[in-house]
PDB file of C-alpha atoms and ligand atoms in Angstrom:
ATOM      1  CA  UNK A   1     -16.021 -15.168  22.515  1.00 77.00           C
ATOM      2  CA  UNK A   2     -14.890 -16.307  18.828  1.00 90.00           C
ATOM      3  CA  UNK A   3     -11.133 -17.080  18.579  1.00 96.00           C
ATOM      4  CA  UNK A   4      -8.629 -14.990  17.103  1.00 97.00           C
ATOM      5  CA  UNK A   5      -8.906 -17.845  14.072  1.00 98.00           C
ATOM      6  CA  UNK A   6     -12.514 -17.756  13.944  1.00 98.00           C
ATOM      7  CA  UNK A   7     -12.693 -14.308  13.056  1.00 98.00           C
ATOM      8  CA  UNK A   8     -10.141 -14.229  10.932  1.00 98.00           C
ATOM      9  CA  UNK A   9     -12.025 -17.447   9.021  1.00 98.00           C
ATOM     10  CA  UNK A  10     -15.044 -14.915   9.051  1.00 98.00           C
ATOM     11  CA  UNK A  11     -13.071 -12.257   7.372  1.00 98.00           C
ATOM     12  CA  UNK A  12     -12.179 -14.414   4.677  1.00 98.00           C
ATOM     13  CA  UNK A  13     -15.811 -15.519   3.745  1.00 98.00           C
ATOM     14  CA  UNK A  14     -16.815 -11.962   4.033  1.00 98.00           C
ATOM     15  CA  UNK A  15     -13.682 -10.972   1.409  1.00 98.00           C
ATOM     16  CA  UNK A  16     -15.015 -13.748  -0.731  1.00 98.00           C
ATOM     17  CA  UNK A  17     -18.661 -12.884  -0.071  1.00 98.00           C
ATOM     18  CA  UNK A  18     -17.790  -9.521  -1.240  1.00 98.00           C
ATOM     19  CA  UNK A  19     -15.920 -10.428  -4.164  1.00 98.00           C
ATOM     20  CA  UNK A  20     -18.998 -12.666  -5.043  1.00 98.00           C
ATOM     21  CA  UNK A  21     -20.624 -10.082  -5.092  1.00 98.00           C
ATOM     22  CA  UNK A  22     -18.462  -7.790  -7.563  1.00 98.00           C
ATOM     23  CA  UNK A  23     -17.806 -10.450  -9.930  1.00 98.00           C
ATOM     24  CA  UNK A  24     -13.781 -10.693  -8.809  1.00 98.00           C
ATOM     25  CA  UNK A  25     -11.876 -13.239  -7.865  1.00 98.00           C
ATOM     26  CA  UNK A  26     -10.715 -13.797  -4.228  1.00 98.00           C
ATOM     27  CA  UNK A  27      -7.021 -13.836  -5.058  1.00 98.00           C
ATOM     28  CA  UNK A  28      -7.295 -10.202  -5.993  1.00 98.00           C
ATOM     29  CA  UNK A  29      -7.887  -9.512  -2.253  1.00 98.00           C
ATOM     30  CA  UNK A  30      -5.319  -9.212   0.104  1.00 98.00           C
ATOM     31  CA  UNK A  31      -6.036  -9.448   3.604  1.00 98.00           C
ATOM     32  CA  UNK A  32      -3.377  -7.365   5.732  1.00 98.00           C
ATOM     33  CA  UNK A  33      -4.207  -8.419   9.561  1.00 98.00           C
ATOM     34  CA  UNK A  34      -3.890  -4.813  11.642  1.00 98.00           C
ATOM     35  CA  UNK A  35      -1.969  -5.948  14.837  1.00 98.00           C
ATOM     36  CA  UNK A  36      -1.641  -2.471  16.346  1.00 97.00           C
ATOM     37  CA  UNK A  37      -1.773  -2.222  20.287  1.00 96.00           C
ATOM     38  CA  UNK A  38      -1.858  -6.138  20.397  1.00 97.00           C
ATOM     39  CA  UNK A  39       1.241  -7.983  21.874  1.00 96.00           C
ATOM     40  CA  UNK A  40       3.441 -10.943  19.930  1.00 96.00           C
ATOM     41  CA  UNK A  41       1.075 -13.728  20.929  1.00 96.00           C
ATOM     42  CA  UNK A  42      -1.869 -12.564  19.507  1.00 97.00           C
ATOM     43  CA  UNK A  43       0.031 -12.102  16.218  1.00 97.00           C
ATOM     44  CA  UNK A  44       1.364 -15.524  16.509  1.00 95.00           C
ATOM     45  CA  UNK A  45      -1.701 -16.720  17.072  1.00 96.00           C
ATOM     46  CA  UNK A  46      -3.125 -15.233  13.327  1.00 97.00           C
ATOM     47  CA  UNK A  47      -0.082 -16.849  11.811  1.00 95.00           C
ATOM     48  CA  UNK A  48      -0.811 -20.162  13.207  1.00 94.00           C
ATOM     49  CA  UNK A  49      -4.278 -19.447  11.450  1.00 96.00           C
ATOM     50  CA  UNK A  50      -2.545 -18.956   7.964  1.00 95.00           C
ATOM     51  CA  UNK A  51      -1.957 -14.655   7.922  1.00 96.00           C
ATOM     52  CA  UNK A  52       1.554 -13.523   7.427  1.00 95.00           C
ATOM     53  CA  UNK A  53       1.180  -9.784   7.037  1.00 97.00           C
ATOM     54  CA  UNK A  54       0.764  -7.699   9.608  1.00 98.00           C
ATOM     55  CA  UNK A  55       0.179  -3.962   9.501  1.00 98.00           C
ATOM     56  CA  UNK A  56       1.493  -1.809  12.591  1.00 98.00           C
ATOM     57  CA  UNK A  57       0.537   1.989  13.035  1.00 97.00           C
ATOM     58  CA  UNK A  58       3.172   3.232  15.406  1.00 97.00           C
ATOM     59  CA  UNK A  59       7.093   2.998  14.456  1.00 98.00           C
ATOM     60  CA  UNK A  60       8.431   1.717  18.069  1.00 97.00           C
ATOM     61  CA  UNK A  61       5.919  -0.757  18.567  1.00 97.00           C
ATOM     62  CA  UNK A  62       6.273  -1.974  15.254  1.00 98.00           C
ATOM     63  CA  UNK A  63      10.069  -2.726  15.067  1.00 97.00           C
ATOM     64  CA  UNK A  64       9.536  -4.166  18.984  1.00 97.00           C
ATOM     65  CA  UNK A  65       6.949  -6.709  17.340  1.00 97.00           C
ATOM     66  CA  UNK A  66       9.422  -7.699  14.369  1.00 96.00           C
ATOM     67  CA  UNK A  67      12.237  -8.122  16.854  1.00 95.00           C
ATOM     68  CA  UNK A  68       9.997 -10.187  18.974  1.00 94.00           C
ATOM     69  CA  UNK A  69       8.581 -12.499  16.092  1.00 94.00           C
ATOM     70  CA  UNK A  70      11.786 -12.361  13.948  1.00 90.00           C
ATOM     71  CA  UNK A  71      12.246 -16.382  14.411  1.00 86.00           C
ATOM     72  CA  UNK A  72       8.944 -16.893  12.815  1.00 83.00           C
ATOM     73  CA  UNK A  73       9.862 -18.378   9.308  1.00 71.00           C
ATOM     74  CA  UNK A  74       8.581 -21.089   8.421  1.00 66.00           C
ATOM     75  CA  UNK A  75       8.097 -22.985   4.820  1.00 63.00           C
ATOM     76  CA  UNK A  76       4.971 -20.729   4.703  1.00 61.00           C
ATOM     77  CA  UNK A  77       7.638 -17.708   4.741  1.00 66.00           C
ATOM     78  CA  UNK A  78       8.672 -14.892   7.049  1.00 82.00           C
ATOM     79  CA  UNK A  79       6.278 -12.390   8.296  1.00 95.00           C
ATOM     80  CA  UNK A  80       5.456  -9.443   6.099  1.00 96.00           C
ATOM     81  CA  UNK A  81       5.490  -5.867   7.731  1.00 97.00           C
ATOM     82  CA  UNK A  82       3.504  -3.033   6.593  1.00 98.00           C
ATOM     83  CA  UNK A  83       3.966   0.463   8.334  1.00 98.00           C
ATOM     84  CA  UNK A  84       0.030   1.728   7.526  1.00 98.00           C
ATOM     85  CA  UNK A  85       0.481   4.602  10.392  1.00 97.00           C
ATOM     86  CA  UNK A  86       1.801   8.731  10.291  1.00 96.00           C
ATOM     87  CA  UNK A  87       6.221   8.133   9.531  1.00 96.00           C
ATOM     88  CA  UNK A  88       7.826  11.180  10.107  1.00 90.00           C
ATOM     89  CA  UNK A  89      10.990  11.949   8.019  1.00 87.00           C
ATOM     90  CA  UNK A  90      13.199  11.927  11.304  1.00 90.00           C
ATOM     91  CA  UNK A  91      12.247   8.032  11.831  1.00 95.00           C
ATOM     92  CA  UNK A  92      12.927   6.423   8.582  1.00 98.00           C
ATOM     93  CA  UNK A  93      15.949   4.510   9.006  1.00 98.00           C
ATOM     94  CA  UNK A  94      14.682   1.711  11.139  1.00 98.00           C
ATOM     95  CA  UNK A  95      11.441   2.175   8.796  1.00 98.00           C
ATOM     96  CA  UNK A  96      13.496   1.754   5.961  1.00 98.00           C
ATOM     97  CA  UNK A  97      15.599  -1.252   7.124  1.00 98.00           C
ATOM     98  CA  UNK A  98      12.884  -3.698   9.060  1.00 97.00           C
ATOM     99  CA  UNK A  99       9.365  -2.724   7.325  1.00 98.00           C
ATOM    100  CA  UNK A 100       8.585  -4.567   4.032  1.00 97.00           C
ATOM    101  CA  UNK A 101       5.869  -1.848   2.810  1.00 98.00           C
ATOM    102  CA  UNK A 102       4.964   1.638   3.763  1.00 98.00           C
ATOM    103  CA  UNK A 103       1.373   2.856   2.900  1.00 98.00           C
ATOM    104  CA  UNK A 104       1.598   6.285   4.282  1.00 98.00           C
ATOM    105  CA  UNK A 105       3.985   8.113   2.507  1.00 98.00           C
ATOM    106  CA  UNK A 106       3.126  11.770   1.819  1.00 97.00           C
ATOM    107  CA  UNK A 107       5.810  13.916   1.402  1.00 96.00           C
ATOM    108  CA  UNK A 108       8.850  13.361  -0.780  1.00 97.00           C
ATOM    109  CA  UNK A 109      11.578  14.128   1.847  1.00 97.00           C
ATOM    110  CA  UNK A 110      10.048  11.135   3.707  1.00 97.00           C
ATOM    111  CA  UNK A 111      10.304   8.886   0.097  1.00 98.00           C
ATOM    112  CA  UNK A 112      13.833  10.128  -0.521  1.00 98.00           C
ATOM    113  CA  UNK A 113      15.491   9.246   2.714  1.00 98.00           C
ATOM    114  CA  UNK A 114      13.732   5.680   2.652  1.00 98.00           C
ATOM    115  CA  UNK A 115      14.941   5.336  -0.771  1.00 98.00           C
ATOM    116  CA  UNK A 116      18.319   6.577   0.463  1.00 98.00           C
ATOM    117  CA  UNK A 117      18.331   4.583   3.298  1.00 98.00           C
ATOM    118  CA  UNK A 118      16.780   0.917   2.050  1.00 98.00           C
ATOM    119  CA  UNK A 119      19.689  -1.707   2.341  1.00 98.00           C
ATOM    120  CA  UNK A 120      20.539  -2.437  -1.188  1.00 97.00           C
ATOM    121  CA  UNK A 121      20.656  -6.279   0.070  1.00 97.00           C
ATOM    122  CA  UNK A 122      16.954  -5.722   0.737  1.00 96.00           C
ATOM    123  CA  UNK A 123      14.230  -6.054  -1.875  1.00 97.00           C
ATOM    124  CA  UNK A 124      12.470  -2.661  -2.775  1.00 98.00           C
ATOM    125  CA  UNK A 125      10.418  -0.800  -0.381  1.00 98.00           C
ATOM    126  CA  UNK A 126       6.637  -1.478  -1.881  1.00 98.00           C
ATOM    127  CA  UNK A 127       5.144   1.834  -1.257  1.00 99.00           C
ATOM    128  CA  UNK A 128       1.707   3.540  -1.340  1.00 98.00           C
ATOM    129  CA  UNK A 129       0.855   7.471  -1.055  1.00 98.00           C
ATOM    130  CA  UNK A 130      -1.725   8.086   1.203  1.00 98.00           C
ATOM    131  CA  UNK A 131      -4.547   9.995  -0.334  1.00 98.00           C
ATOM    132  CA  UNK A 132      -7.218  12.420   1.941  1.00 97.00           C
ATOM    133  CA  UNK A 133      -9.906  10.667  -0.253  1.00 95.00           C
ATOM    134  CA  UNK A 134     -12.611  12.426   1.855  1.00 88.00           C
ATOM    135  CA  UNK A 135     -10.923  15.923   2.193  1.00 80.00           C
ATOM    136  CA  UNK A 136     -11.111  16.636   5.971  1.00 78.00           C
ATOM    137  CA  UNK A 137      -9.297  19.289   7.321  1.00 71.00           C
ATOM    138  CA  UNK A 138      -7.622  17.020  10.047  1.00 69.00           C
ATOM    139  CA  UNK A 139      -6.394  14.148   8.169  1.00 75.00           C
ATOM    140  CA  UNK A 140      -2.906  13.215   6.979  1.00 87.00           C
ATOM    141  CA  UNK A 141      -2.501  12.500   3.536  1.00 96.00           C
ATOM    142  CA  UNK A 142      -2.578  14.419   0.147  1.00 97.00           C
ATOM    143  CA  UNK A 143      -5.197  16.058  -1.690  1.00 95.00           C
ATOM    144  CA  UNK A 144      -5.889  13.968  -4.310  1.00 96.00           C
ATOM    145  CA  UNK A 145      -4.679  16.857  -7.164  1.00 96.00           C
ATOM    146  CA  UNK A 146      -1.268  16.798  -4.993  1.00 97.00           C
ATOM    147  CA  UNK A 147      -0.504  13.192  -6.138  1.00 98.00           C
ATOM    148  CA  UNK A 148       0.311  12.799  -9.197  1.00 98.00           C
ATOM    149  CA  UNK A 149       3.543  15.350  -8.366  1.00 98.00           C
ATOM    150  CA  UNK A 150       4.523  12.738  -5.870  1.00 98.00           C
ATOM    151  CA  UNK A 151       3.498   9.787  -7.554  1.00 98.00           C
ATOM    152  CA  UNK A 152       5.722  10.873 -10.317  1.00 98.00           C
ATOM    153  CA  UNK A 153       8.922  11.624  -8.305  1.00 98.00           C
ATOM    154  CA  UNK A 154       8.311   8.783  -6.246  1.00 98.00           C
ATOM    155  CA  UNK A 155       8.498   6.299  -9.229  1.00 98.00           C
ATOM    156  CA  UNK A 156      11.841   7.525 -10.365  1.00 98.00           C
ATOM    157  CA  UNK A 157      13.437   6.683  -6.916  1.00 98.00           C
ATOM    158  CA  UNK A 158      15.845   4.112  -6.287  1.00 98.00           C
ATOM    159  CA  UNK A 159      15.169   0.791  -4.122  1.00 98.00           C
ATOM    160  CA  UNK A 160      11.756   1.456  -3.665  1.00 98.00           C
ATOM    161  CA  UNK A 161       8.811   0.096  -5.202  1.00 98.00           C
ATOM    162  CA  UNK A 162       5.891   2.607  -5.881  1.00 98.00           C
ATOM    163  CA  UNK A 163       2.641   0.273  -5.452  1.00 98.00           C
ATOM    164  CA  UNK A 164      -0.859   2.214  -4.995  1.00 98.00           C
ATOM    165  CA  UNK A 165      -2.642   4.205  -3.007  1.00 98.00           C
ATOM    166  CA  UNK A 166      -3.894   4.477   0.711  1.00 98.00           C
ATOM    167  CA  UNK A 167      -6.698   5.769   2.341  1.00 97.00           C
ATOM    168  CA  UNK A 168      -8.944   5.833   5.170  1.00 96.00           C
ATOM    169  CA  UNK A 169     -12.199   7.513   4.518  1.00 95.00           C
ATOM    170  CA  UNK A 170     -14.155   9.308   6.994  1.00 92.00           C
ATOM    171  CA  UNK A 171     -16.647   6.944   8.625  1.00 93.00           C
ATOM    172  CA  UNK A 172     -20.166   6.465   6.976  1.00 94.00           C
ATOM    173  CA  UNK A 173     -22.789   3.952   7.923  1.00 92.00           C
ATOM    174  CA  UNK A 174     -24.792   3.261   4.861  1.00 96.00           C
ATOM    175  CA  UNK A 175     -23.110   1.494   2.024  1.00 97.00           C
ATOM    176  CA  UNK A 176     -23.688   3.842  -1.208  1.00 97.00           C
ATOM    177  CA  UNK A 177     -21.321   6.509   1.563  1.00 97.00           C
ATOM    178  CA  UNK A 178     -19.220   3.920   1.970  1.00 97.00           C
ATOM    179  CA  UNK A 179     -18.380   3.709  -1.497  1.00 98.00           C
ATOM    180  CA  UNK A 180     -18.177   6.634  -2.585  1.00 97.00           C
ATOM    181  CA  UNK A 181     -14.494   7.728  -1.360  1.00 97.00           C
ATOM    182  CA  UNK A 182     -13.447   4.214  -2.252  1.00 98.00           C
ATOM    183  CA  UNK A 183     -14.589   4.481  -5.914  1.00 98.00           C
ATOM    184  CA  UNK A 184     -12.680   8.131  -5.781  1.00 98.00           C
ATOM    185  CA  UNK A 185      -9.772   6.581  -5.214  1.00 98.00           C
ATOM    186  CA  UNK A 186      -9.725   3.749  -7.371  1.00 98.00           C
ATOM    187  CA  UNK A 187     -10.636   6.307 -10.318  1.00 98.00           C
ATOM    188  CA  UNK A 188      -7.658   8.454  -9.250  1.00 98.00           C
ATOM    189  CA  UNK A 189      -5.285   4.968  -9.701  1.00 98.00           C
ATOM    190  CA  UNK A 190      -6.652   4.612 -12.857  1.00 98.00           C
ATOM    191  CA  UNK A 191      -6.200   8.325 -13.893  1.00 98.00           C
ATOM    192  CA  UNK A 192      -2.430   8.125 -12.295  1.00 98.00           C
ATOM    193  CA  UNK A 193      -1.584   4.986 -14.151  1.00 98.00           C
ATOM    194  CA  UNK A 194      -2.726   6.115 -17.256  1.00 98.00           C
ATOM    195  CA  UNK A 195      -1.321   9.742 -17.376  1.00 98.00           C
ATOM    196  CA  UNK A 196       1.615   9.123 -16.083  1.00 98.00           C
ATOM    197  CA  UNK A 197       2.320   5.805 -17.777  1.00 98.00           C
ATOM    198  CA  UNK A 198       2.436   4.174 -14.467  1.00 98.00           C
ATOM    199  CA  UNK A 199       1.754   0.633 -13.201  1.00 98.00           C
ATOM    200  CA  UNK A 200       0.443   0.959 -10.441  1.00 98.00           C
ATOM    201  CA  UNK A 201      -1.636  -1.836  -8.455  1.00 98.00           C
ATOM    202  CA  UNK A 202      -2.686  -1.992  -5.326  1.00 98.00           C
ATOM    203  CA  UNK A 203      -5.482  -0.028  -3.769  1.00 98.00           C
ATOM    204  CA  UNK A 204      -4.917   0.156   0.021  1.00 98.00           C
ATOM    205  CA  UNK A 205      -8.667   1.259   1.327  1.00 98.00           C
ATOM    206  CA  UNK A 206     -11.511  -0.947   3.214  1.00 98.00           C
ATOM    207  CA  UNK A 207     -11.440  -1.848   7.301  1.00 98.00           C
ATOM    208  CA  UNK A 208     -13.508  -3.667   9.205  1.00 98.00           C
ATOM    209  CA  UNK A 209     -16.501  -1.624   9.176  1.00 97.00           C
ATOM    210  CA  UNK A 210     -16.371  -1.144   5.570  1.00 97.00           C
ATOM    211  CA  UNK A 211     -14.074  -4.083   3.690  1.00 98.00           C
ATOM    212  CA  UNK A 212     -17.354  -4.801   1.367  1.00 98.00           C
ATOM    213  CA  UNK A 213     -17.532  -1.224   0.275  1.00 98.00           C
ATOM    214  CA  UNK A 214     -14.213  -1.338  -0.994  1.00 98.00           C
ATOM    215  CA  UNK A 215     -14.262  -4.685  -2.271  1.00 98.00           C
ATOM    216  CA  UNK A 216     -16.885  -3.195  -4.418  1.00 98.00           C
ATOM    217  CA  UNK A 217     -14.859  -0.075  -5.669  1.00 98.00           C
ATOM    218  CA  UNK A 218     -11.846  -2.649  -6.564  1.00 98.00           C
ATOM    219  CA  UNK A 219      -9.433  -2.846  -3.426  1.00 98.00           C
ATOM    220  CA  UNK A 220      -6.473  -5.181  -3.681  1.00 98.00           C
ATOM    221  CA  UNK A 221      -5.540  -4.680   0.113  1.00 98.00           C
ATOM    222  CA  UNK A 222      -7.999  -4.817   2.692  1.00 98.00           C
ATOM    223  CA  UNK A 223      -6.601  -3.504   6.106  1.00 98.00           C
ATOM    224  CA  UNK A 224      -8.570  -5.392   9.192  1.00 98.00           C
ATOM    225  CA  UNK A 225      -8.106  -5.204  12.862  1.00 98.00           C
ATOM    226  CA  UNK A 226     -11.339  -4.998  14.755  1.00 97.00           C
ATOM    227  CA  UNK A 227     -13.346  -7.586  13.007  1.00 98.00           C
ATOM    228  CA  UNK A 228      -9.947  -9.964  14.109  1.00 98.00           C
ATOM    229  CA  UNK A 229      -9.021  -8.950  17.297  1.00 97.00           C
ATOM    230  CA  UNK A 230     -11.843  -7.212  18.809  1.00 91.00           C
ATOM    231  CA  UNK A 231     -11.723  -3.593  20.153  1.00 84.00           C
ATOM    232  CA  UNK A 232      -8.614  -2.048  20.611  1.00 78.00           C
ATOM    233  CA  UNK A 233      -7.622  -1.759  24.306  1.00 72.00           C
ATOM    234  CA  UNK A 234      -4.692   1.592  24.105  1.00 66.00           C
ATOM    235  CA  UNK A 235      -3.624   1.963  28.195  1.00 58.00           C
TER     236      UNK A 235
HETATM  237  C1  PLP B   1      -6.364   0.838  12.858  1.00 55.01           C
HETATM  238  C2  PLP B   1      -6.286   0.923  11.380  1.00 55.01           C
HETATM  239  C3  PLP B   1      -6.933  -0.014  10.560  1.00 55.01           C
HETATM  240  C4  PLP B   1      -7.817  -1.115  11.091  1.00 55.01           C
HETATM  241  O1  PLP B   1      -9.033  -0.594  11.462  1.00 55.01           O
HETATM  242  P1  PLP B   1     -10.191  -1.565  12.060  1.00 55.01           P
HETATM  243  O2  PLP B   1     -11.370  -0.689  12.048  1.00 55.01           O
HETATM  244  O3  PLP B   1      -9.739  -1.934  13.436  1.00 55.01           O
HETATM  245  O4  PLP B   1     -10.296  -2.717  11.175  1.00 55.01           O
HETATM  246  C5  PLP B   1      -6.757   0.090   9.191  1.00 55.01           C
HETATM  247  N1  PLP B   1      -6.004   1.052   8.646  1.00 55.01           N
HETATM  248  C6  PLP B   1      -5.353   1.971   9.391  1.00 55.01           C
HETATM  249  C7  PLP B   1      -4.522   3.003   8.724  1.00 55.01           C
HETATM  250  C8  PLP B   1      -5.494   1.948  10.772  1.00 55.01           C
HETATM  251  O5  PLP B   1      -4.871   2.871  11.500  1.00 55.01           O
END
């Protein structure tokens, strides 16, 4: 079985492969390491290998991890925390006061009490709005004609830092489907940014089964956990 550093070698080449590919340069891709489910070690083990942002789904688990890790800072810097999972407006605080970025934000009570709530001794929150890119009944997320509202409100907050959008697309297997809900959200940024006067850049969208798809339709923040870790074990 490949190491935890092998694979996470492989998803660089396939970022860069990909950005080959689309005529844009690596830098442009961020590679946010999706440590859900697994414990401390295996994270340490991807910062050994050079990652220093990790992306955690559930709220709990997520501030246990920081606590556990929180001596971790080294000259390469201190881990970077992204909350990428559902945050209900009744758990913000801790969100607010540990996490570094929030991509699911999708309701404005939940972006004013992490404004309200973000030590002011802290650098800005970076958020992103989580978009229902492919429109499925189940999903979290806004509609994409429900952002701009937010997006709007949201940028006029203080002590938090209105970066992009989020998605995750329902699942396709051939690539033109894959790229489809990517490219609708990277034309909604672009629509945002330049109706509202915003400046807004990062485009949260592309996992493992689909990082090349997004690559393609401009994502700045790729969000892999598979492809590093190997299937998710949730007893
Ligand atoms: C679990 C998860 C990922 C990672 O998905 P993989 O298919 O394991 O790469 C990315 N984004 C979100 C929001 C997730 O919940």
């Amino acid at each position: 079985m490949a190491t935890i550093a092998e694979n996470i070698q492989e998803q660089h080449e396939r970022i860069a492969a990909a950005c080959a590919q689309a005529g844009r340069a690596v830098q442009s891709v961020t590679l946010l390491v999706v440590s859900k489910t697994q414990p401390p070690a295996a994270i340490a083990e991807a910062f050994a290998a050079g990652e220093h942002r990790f992306g955690e789904n559930y709220v709990q688990e997520g501030l246990d991890k920081i606590a556990a890790l929180s001596a971790i800072n080294t000259p390469r810097g201190q881990l970077e925390w992204h909350l990428i999972g559902p945050l209900q407006s009744n758990k913000t605080r801790p969100v607010a006061e540990n996490f570094d970025w929030v991509h699911s934000v999708d309701r404005l009570k939940t972006a004013q009490r992490l404004a309200e709530q973000r030590p002011a001794e802290l650098p800005p929150l970076n958020i992103c709005l989580q978009v229902n890119i492919s429109g499925e009944a189940s999903k979290s997320g806004l509609l994409p004609g429900e952002v701009a509202a937010l997006a709007l409100a949201v940028s006029a907050l203080p002590r938090l830092c209105l970066r992009g959008l989020m998605a995750i697309p329902e699942p396709a297997a051939d690539f033109e489907s894959q790229r489809r809900p990517h490219r609708a959200l990277a034309s909604l940024l672009a629509e945002l940014n330049q109706s509202l006067g915003l400046t807004m850049d990062t485009l949260s969208m592309g996992m493992s089964a689909d990082l090349e798809a997004a690559i393609a339709e401009g994502a700045t923040l790729v969000r892999i956990g598979t492809a590093i870790f190997g299937a998710r074990n949730y007893t």
